[in-house]
C-alpha positions in Angstrom: 112.2 126.0 83.8 108.8 126.6 82.4 105.9 127.2 84.7 103.9 124.6 82.7 106.5 121.9 83.6 106.2 122.8 87.2 102.4 122.5 87.1 102.6 119.2 85.3 105.0 117.8 87.9 102.6 119.0 90.6 99.7 117.3 88.9 101.6 114.0 88.8 102.7 114.3 92.3 99.2 115.1 93.5 97.7 112.2 91.7 100.4 109.9 93.2 99.8 111.1 96.7 96.0 110.9 96.4 96.1 107.4 95.1 98.6 106.5 97.9 96.3 107.8 100.6 93.3 105.9 99.0 95.0 102.6 98.6 97.5 102.4 101.6 94.8 101.5 104.2 94.2 98.3 102.3 97.8 97.1 102.2 98.8 94.1 104.2 95.2 93.2 105.0 92.9 93.1 102.0 95.8 93.5 99.4 99.1 91.7 99.8 102.3 93.8 99.7 103.3 92.0 96.6 100.1 93.1 94.7 100.4 96.6 96.3 103.9 97.0 94.9 102.7 96.1 91.4 99.8 98.5 91.7 102.1 101.2 93.1 104.4 101.1 90.1 101.4 100.9 87.7 100.1 104.1 89.4 103.4 105.7 89.0 103.5 105.0 85.2 99.9 106.2 84.8 100.5 109.4 86.7 103.9 110.2 85.2 103.6 109.1 81.5 100.8 111.5 80.4 102.2 114.6 82.2 105.7 113.9 81.0 104.6 113.4 77.4 102.4 116.5 77.5 105.2 118.5 79.0 107.7 117.6 76.4 105.2 118.0 73.5 104.1 121.4 74.7 107.7 122.5 74.9 108.3 121.2 71.4 105.2 122.8 70.0 105.7 126.1 71.7 109.2 126.4 70.1 108.6 128.4 67.0 110.1 125.7 64.7 108.3 122.8 66.5 111.7 121.1 67.2 113.1 119.5 70.3 116.3 117.5 70.7 116.4 114.3 72.7 118.4 116.0 75.3 116.1 119.0 75.7 113.0 116.7 75.9 114.7 114.5 78.5 115.6 117.5 80.5 111.9 118.7 80.5 110.7 115.2 81.5 113.4 115.0 84.2 112.1 118.3 85.7 108.5 117.0 85.8 109.8 113.8 87.4 111.8 115.6 90.0 108.8 117.7 91.0 106.5 114.7 91.2 109.1 112.6 93.1 109.5 115.3 95.7 105.8 115.6 96.2 105.5 111.8 96.3 108.2 111.5 98.9 106.8 114.2 101.0 103.4 112.6 100.8 104.8 109.3 101.9 106.7 110.7 104.7 103.6 112.5 106.0 101.5 109.3 105.6 104.2 107.2 107.3 104.5 109.4 110.4 100.8 110.2 110.9 98.4 107.6 109.4 100.5 104.4 109.3 103.1 104.6 112.0 103.5 100.8 112.2 104.0 100.3 108.4 107.4 98.8 108.7 106.4 96.4 111.4 103.4 95.2 109.3 105.6 94.9 106.1 108.2 93.0 108.1 105.7 90.5 109.6 104.1 89.9 106.2 107.5 89.4 104.5 108.5 86.9 107.2 105.2 85.1 106.8 105.7 84.9 103.0 109.3 83.7 103.4 108.2 80.9 105.9 105.5 79.8 103.4 107.8 79.7 100.5 109.7 76.7 99.1 113.1 78.1 99.9 115.6 76.3 102.1 115.9 77.1 105.8 119.3 78.8 105.2 117.9 81.0 102.4 115.0 82.0 104.6 117.3 82.7 107.6 119.5 84.9 105.4 116.6 86.9 104.0 115.1 87.3 107.5 118.5 88.7 108.7 118.5 91.1 105.7 115.0 92.2 106.4 115.8 92.8 110.1 118.8 94.9 109.0 116.6 96.9 106.6 113.9 97.3 109.3 116.6 98.8 111.6 117.9 101.1 108.8 114.4 102.3 107.9 114.0 103.9 111.3 116.2 106.7 110.0 114.2 109.3 108.2 117.0 110.0 105.7 116.9 106.4 104.7 113.0 106.5 104.4 113.3 109.6 102.2 116.0 108.0 100.0 114.2 104.7 99.6 111.0 106.5 98.8 112.6 108.8 96.3 114.4 105.9 94.6 111.1 104.1 94.2 109.6 106.7 91.9 112.5 108.6 90.3 113.9 105.8 88.1 110.4 105.2 86.7 110.1 108.9 85.7 113.6 108.8 84.2 112.7 105.9 82.0 109.4 107.5 80.9 111.2 110.8 80.3 113.7 109.0 78.0 111.1 107.1 76.0 108.9 110.3 75.7 111.8 112.4 74.6 112.8 109.9 72.0 109.3 109.6 70.6 108.8 113.4 70.5 112.1 114.6 69.4 112.2 116.5 66.1 115.6 117.5 64.8 116.0 120.7 62.8 115.9 120.1 59.0 119.5 120.4 57.8 119.7 121.5 54.3 122.9 120.5 52.4 124.7 123.2 50.7 
């Protein structure tokens, strides 16, 4: 893969980690987890979309004919996404195990409080509390933490890659004989 794509993935990943470290101390206290989740996905879109677009466009434009297929463009976006996702996941793991070691407990307590204040039935609340307790136990496993974190960002990058590749694709001009 192109060195430029690696650099763009690194830029996306660095932006994501920087914003994570800036905003995470406010989660659960000043900012609800629901709002934080929305801001998190918005941040992912804002960090990934420009770098993926620029990466695919630069690959297309550096090709002598200025052409790129949907598949090739998607592959370039996927590479940027993969690099950014690995950096994001690594940054989250470092944050989780150094700066916010009680994240899951805070998240659990906030979720339980939100459930109890909802208009759901007692059975629905009890079922969701059981699911949250199961997830809380699973999340103690670092491989689960890595998987969950990676799956937060990777699908966002996949979708952006597909959209950008579709927008930027240029097929070769086929002349009929």
